[in-house]
CSV table of C-alpha atoms in Angstrom, one decimal:
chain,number,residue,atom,x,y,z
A,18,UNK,CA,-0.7,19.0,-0.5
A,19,UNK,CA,-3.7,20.8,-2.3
A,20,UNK,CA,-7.0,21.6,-0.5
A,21,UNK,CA,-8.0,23.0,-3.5
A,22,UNK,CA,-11.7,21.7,-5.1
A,23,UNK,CA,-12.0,20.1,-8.3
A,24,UNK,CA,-13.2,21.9,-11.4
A,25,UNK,CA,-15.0,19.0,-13.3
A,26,UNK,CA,-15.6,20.2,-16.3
A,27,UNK,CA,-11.9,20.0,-16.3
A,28,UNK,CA,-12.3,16.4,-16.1
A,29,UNK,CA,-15.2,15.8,-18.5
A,30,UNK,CA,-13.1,18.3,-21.5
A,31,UNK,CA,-10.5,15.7,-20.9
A,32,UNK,CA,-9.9,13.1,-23.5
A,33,UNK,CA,-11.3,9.3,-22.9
A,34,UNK,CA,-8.9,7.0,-22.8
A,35,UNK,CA,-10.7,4.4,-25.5
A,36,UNK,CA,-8.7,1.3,-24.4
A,37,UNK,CA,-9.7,1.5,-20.4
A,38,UNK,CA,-13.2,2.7,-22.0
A,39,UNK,CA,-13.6,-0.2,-23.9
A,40,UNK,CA,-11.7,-2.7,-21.3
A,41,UNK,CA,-14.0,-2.0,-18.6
A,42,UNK,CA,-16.9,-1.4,-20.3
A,43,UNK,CA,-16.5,-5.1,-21.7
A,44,UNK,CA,-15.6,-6.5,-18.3
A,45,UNK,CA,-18.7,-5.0,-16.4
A,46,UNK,CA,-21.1,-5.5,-19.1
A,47,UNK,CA,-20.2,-9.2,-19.1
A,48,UNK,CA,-19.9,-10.1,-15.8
A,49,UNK,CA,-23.4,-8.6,-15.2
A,50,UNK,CA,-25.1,-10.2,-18.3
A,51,UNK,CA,-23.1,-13.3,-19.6
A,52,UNK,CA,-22.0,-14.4,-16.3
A,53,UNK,CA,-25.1,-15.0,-14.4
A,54,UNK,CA,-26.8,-16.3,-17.5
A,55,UNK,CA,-23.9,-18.7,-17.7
A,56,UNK,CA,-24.4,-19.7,-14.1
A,57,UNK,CA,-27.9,-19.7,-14.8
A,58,UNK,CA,-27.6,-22.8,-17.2
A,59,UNK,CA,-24.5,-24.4,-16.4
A,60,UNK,CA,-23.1,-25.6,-12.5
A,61,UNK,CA,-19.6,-24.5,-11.2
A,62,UNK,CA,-17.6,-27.3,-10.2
A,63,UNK,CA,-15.2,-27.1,-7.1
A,64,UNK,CA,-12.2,-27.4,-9.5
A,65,UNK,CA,-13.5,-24.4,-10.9
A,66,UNK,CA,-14.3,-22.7,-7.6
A,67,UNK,CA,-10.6,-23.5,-6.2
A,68,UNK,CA,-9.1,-22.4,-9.3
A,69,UNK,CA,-11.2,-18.8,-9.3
A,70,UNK,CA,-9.3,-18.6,-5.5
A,71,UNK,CA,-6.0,-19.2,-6.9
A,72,UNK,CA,-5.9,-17.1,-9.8
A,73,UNK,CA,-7.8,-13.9,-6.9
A,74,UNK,CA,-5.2,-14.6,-5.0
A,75,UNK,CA,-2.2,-15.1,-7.3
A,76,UNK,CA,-3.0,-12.0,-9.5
A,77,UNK,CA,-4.0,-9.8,-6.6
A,78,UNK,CA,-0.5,-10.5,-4.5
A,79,UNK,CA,1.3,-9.8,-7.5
A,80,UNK,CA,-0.1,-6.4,-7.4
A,81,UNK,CA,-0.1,-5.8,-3.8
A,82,UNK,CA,3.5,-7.9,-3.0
A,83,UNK,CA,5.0,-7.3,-6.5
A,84,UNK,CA,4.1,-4.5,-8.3
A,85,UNK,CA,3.7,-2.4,-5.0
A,86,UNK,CA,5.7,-3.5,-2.3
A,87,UNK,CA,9.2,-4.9,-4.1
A,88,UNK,CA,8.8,-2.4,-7.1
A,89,UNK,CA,7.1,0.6,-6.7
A,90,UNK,CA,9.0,1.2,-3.2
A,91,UNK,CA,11.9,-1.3,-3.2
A,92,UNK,CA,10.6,-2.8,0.5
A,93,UNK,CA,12.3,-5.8,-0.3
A,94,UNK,CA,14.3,-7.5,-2.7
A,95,UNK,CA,13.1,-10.7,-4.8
A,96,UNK,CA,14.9,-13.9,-6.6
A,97,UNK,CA,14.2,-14.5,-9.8
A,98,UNK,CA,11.6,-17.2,-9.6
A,99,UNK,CA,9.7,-14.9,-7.5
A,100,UNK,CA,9.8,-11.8,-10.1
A,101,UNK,CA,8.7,-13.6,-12.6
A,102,UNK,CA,6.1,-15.2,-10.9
A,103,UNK,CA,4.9,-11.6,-9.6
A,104,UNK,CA,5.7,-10.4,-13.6
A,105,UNK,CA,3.1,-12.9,-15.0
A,106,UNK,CA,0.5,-12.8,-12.5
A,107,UNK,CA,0.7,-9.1,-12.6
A,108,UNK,CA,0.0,-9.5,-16.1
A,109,UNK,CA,-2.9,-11.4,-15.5
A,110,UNK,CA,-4.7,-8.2,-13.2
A,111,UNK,CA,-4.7,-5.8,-16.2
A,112,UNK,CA,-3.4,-3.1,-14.4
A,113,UNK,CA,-0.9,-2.1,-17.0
A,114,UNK,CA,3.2,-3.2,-16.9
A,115,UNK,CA,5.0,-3.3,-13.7
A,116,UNK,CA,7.0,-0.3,-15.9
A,117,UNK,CA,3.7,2.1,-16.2
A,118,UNK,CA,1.9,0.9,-12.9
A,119,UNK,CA,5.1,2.4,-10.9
A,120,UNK,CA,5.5,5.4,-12.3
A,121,UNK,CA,2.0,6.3,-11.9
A,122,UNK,CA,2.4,5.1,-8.2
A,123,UNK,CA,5.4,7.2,-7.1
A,124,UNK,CA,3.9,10.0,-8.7
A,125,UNK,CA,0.9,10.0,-6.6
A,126,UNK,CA,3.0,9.2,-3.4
A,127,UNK,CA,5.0,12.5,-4.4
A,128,UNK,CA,1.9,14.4,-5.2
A,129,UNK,CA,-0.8,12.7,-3.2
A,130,UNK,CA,-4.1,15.0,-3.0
A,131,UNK,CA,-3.0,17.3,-5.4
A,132,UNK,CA,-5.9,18.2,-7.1
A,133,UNK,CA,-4.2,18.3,-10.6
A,134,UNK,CA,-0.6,16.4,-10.0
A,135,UNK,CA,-2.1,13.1,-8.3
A,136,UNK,CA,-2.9,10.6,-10.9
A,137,UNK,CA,-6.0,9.5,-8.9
A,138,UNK,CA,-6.9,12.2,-6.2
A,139,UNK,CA,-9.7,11.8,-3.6
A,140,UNK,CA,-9.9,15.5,-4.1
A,141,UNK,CA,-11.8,14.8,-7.6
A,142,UNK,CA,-14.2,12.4,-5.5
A,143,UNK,CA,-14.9,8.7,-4.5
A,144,UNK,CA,-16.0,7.7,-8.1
A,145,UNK,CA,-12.3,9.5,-9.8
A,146,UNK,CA,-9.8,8.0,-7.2
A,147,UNK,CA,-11.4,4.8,-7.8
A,148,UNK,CA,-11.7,4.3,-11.6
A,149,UNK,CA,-13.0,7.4,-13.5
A,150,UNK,CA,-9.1,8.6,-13.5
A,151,UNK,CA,-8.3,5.5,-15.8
A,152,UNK,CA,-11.5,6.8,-18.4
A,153,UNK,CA,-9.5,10.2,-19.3
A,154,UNK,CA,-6.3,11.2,-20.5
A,155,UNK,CA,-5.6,13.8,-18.0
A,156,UNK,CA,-1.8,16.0,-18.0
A,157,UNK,CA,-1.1,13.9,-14.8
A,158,UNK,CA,-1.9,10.5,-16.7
A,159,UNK,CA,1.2,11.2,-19.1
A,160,UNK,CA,3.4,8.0,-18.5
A,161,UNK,CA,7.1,10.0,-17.5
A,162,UNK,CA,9.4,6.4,-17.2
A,163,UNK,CA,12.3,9.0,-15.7
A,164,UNK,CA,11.4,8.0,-12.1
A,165,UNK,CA,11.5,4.6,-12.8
A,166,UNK,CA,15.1,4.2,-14.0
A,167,UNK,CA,16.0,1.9,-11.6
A,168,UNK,CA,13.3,-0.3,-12.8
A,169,UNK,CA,14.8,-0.3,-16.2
A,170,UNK,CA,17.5,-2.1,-15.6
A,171,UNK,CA,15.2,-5.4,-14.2
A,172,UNK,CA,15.2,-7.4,-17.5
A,173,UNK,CA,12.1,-9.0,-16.0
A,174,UNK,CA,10.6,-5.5,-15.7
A,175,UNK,CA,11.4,-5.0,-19.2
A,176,UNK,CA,10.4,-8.3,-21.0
A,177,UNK,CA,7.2,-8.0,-19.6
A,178,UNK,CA,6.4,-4.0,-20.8
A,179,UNK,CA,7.7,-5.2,-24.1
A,180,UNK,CA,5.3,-8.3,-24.3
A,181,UNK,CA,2.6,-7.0,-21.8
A,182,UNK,CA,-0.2,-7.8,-24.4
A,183,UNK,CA,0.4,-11.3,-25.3
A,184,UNK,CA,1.2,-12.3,-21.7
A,185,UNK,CA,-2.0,-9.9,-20.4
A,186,UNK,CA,-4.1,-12.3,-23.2
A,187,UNK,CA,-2.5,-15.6,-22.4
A,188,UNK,CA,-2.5,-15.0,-18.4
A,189,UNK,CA,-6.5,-13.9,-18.8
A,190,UNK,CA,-7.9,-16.2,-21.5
A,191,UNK,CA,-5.4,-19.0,-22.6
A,192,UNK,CA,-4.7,-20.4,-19.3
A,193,UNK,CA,-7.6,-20.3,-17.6
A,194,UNK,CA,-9.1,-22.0,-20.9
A,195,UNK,CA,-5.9,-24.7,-21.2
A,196,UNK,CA,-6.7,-25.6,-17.3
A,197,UNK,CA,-10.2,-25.9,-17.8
A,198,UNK,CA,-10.0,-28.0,-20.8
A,199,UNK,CA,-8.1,-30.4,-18.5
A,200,UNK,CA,-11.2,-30.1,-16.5
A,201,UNK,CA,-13.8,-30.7,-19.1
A,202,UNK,CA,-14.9,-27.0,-18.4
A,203,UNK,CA,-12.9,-24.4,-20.2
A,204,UNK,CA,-16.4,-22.3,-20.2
A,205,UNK,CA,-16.9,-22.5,-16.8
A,206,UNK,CA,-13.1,-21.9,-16.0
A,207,UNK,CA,-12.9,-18.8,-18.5
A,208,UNK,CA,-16.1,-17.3,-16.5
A,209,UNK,CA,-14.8,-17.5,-12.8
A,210,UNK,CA,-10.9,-18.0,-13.0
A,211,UNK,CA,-10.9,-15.8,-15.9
A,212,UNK,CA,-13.6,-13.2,-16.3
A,213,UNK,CA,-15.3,-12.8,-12.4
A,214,UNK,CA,-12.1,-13.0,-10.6
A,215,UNK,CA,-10.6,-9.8,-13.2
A,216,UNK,CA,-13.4,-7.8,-11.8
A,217,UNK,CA,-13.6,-8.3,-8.3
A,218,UNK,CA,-9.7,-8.1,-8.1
A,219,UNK,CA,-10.1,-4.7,-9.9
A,220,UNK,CA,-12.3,-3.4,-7.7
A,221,UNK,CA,-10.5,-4.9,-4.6
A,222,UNK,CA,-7.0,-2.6,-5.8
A,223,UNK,CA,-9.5,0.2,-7.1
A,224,UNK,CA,-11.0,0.6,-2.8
A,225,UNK,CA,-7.2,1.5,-2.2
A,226,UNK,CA,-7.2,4.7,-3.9
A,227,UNK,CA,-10.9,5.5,-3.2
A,228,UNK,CA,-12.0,4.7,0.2
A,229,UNK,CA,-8.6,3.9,1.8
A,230,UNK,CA,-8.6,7.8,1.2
A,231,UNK,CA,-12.1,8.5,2.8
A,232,UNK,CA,-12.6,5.9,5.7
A,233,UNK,CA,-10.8,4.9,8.5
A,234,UNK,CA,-7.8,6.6,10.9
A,235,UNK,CA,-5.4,8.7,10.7
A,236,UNK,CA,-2.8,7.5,13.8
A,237,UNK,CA,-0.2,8.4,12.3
A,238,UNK,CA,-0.1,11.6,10.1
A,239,UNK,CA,-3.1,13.7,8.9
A,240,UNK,CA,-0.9,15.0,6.1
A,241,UNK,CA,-3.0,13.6,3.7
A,242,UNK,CA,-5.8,11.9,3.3
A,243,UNK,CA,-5.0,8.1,3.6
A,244,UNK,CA,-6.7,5.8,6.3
A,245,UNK,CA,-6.2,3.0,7.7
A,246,UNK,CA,-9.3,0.4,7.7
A,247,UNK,CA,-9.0,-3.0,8.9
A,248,UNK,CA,-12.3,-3.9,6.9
A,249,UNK,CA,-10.3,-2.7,3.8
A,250,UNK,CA,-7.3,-5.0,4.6
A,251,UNK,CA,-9.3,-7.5,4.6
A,252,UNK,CA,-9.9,-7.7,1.1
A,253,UNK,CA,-7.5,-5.7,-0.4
A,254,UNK,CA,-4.7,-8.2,0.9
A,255,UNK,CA,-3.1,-5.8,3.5
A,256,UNK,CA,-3.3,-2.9,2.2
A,257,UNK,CA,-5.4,-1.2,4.2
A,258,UNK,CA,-3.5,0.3,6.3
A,259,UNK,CA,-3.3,2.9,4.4
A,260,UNK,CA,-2.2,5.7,6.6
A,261,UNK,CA,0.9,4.3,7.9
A,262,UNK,CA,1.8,3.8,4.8
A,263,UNK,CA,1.7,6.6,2.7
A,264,UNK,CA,4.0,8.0,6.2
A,265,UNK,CA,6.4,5.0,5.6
A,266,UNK,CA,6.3,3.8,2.6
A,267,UNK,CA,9.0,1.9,2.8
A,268,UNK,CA,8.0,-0.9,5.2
A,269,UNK,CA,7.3,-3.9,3.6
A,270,UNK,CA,4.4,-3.7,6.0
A,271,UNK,CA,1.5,-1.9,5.5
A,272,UNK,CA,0.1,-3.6,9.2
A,273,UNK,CA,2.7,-3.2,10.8
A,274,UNK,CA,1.2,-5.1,14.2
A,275,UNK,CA,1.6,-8.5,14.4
A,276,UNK,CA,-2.7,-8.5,14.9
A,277,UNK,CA,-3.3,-6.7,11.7
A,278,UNK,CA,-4.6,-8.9,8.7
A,279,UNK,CA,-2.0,-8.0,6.1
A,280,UNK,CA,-2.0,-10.9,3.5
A,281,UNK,CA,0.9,-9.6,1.9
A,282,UNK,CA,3.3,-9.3,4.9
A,283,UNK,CA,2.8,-12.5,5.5
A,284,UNK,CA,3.2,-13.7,2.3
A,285,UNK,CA,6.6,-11.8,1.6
A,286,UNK,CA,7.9,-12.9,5.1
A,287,UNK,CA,7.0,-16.6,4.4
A,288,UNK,CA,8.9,-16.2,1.2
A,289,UNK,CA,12.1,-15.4,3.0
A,290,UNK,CA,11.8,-18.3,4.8
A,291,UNK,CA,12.4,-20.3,1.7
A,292,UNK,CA,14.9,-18.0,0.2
A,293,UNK,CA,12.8,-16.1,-2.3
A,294,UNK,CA,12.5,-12.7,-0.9
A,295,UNK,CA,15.3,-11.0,1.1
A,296,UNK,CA,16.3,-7.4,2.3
A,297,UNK,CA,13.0,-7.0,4.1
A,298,UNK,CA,12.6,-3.4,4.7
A,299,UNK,CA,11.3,-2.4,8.6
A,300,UNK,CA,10.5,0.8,10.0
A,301,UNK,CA,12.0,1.3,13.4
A,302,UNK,CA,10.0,0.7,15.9
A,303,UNK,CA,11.0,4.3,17.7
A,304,UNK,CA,10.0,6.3,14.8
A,305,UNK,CA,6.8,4.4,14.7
A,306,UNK,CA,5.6,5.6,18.4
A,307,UNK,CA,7.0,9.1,17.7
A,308,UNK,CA,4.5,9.4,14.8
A,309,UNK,CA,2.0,8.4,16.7
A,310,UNK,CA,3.1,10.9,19.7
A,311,UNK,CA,3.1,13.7,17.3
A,312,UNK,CA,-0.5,12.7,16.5
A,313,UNK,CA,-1.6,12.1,20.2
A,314,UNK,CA,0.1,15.5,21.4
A,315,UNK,CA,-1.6,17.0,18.3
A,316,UNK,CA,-5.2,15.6,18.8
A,317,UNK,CA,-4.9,17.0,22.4
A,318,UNK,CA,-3.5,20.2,21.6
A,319,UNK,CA,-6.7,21.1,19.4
A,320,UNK,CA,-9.3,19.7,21.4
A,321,UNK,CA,-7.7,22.0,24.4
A,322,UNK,CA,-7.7,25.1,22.1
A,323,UNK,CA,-11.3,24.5,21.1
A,324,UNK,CA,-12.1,23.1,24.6
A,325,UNK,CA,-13.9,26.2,27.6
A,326,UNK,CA,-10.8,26.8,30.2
A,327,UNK,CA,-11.6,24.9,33.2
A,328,UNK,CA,-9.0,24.6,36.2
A,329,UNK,CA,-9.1,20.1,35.3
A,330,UNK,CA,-8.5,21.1,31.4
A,331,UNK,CA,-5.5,23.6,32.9
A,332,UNK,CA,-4.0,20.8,35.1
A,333,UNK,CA,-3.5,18.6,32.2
A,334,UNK,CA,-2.4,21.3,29.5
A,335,UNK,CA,0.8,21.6,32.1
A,336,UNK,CA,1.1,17.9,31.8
A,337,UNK,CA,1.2,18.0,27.9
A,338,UNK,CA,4.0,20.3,28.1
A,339,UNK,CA,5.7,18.2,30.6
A,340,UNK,CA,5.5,15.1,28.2
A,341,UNK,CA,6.3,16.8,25.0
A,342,UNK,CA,9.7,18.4,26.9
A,343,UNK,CA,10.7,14.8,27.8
A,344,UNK,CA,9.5,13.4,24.6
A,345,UNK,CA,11.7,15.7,22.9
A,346,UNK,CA,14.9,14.6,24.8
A,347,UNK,CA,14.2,11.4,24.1
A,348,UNK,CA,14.1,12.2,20.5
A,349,UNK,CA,17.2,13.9,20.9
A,350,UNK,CA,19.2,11.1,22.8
A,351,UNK,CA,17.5,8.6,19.9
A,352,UNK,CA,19.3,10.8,17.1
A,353,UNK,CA,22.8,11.0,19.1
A,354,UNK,CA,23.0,7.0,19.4
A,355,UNK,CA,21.8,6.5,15.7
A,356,UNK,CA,24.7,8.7,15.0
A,357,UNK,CA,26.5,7.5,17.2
A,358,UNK,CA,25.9,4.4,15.5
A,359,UNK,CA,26.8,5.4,11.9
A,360,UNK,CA,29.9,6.6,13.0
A,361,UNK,CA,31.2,3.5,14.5
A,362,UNK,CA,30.5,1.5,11.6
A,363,UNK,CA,32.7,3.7,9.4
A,364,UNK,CA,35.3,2.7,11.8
A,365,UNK,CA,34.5,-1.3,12.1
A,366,UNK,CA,35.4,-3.8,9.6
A,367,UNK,CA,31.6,-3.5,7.9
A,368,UNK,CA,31.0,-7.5,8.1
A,369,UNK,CA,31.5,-7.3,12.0
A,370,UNK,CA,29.7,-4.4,12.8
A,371,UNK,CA,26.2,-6.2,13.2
A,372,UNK,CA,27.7,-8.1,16.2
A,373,UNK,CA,29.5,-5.6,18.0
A,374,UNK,CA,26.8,-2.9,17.8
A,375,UNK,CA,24.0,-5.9,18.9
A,376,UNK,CA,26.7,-6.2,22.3
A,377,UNK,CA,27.2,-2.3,22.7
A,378,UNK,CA,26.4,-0.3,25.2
A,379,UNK,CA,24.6,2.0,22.9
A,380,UNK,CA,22.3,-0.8,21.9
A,381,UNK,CA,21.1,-1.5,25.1
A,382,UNK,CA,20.6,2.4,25.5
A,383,UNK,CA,18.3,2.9,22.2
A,384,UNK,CA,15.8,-0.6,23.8
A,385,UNK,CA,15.5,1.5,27.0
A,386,UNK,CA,14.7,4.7,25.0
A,387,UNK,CA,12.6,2.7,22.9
A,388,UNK,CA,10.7,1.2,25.6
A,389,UNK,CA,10.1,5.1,27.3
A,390,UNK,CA,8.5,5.9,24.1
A,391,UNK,CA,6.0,2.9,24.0
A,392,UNK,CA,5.4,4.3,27.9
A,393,UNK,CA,4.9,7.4,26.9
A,394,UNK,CA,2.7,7.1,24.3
A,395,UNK,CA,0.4,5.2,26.9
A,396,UNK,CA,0.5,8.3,29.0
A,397,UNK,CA,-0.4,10.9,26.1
A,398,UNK,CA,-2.9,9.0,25.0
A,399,UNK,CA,-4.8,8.7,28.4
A,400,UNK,CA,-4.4,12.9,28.4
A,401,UNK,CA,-6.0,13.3,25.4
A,402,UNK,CA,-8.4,11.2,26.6
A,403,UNK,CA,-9.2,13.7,29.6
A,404,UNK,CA,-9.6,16.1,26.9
A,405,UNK,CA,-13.0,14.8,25.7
């Protein structure tokens, strides 16, 4: 990670990227001008209200759920109904092919704050993470499909890079039009379903890479920038929780508590229900808490470096290093059962292996350990409290 300022006349020699240019100049122009002189002189109809709700949320899950979540970092696997669902609707958000989105996004995942190898770094400032990295064609912005081979070989992937424009233009203006003419109210359709709900949902996905970098908590790593909000889940369908997941990013949770308002969660766990998404992804619940340890025993360690020596502040520096010697054998002992895990399933018969390990004696070891790290934590936290 880069600490590194940014040099913005690097930026503005860069060369503008005319189709974003144009694309967003259009969309803002229009939804400030035509769209409330449209609503000036013309009423909105429920039918067109619902529809504008549909299309947010349809277009935006196909992003956060599709494009982000099954894609980008394989969270979970999808049927085909579901992919091509996602491949449409993602076509609809104009945020370029599933192909092109992903390879931008595990590029910033590997680079993520680098001033000059993150796509959209918070580095540059609030206005470049959120959009003014699309206006320029930056070295960084070079689409490289070699880390998105595995994507390749998803013929729904592929149909859509190879037909993005058509189905971008049908998804945006043909059927919002076709449904409103069943309405009697294809203008009125092409203005909410089609042009307001392009924008807001632009701006919702843009607030991920701008102020989920700038606002919020860091509880489980602080190397890098990402926060998580809950105000910024709320609209951003989940996502939000941004700091947990640029550490996991494999979870198909970004919330990973059952309280936090992740949309998309809930939305991919409701499709398994019904068969259409499968091989959720779920970051163990003991690596969780140890993250947030480290963070807890790190918090405390600086405020008591910075913090005047007083015999109270002494007392609970010696219980720090009490916690973090039993916090690392309880690490330790977590690593030997995995192991010990992986070892007997090279020896079982692999489609019994679930059921005797759920029986084992090991099993029941790694819920105990698991429940002395959710203990500890409780204990750390209250320390760093006394810091203060």
């Amino acid at each position: 990670m880069s600490n590194q300022s940014a040099d913005p006349s690097t930026t503005a020699q860069a060369p503008i990227n005319v189709p974003a240019a144009v694309l967003f100049s259009i969309s803002t122009l229009m939804v400030l001008t035509v769209f409330p002189l449209y609503a000036w002189h013309h009423d909105f109809s429920g039918a067109a209200w619902l529809w504008f709700f549909i299309f947010l949320f349809a277009s935006g899950l196909s992003i956060t759920g599709g494009y982000h979540r099954l894609w980008a970092h394989r969270a979970y696997e999808a049927r085909l109904p579901l992919r091509i669902f996602y491949m449409l609707f993602g076509a609809q958000s104009l945020e370029n092919s599933i192909l092109v989105w992903c390879s931008m996004h595990r590029v910033h995942h590997k680079n993520v704050d680098h001033v000059d190898d993150d796509p959209y770094s918070i580095k540059r400032g609030f206005w470049y993470a959120h959009m003014g990295w699309m206006l320029r064609d930056r070295p960084c912005h070079a689409v490289d499909l070699s880390n998105v081979q595995d994507l390749q070989r998803d013929p729904v992937v592929m149909f859509q890079h190879k037909h993005y424009l058509g189905l971008a233009l049908f998804m945006n203006i043909g059927l919002p039009g076709l449904i409103g003419m069943l309405y009697g109210e294809p203008g009125a359709f092409l203005m909410l379903a089609g042009l307001l709900r392009l924008v807001v949902n632009h701006h919702f996905t843009f607030f991920i890479n701008s102020l989920a970098h700038m606002w919020g908590r860091r509880p489980y790593t602080e190397e890098n920038t990402a926060r998580d909000n809950d105000l910024i889940a709320l609209f951003t369908y989940g996502e939000g929780y941004h700091n947990y997941h640029h550490l996991f990013s494999w979870d198909y949770r970004n919330g990973v508590r059952w309280w936090n308002v992740d949309l998309t969660k809930w939305w991919i766990a409701m499709l398994s229900w019904v068969g259409q998404s499968h091989s959720l992804r779920r970051v163990p619940e003991f690596k969780i808490r140890r993250a947030m340890i480290e963070r807890q025993f790190a918090r405390a360690q600086q405020k008591l470096a910075s913090a005047a020596p007083t015999t109270r502040l002494e007392h609970v520096k010696q219980l720090l290093e009490h916690e973090m010697e039993a916090f690392k054998a309880t690490v330790n002992e977590w690593t030997r059962l995995q192991t010990e895990k992986i070892e007997a399933a090279k020896k079982q018969v692999m489609d019994r292996v679930a059921e005797r390990w759920e029986h084992s004696e090991a099993r029941r070891q790694l819920q105990v350990l698991e429940e002395a790290l959710h203990l500890q934590y409780r204990r750390v936290r209250l320390l760093h409290m006394q810091t203060a």
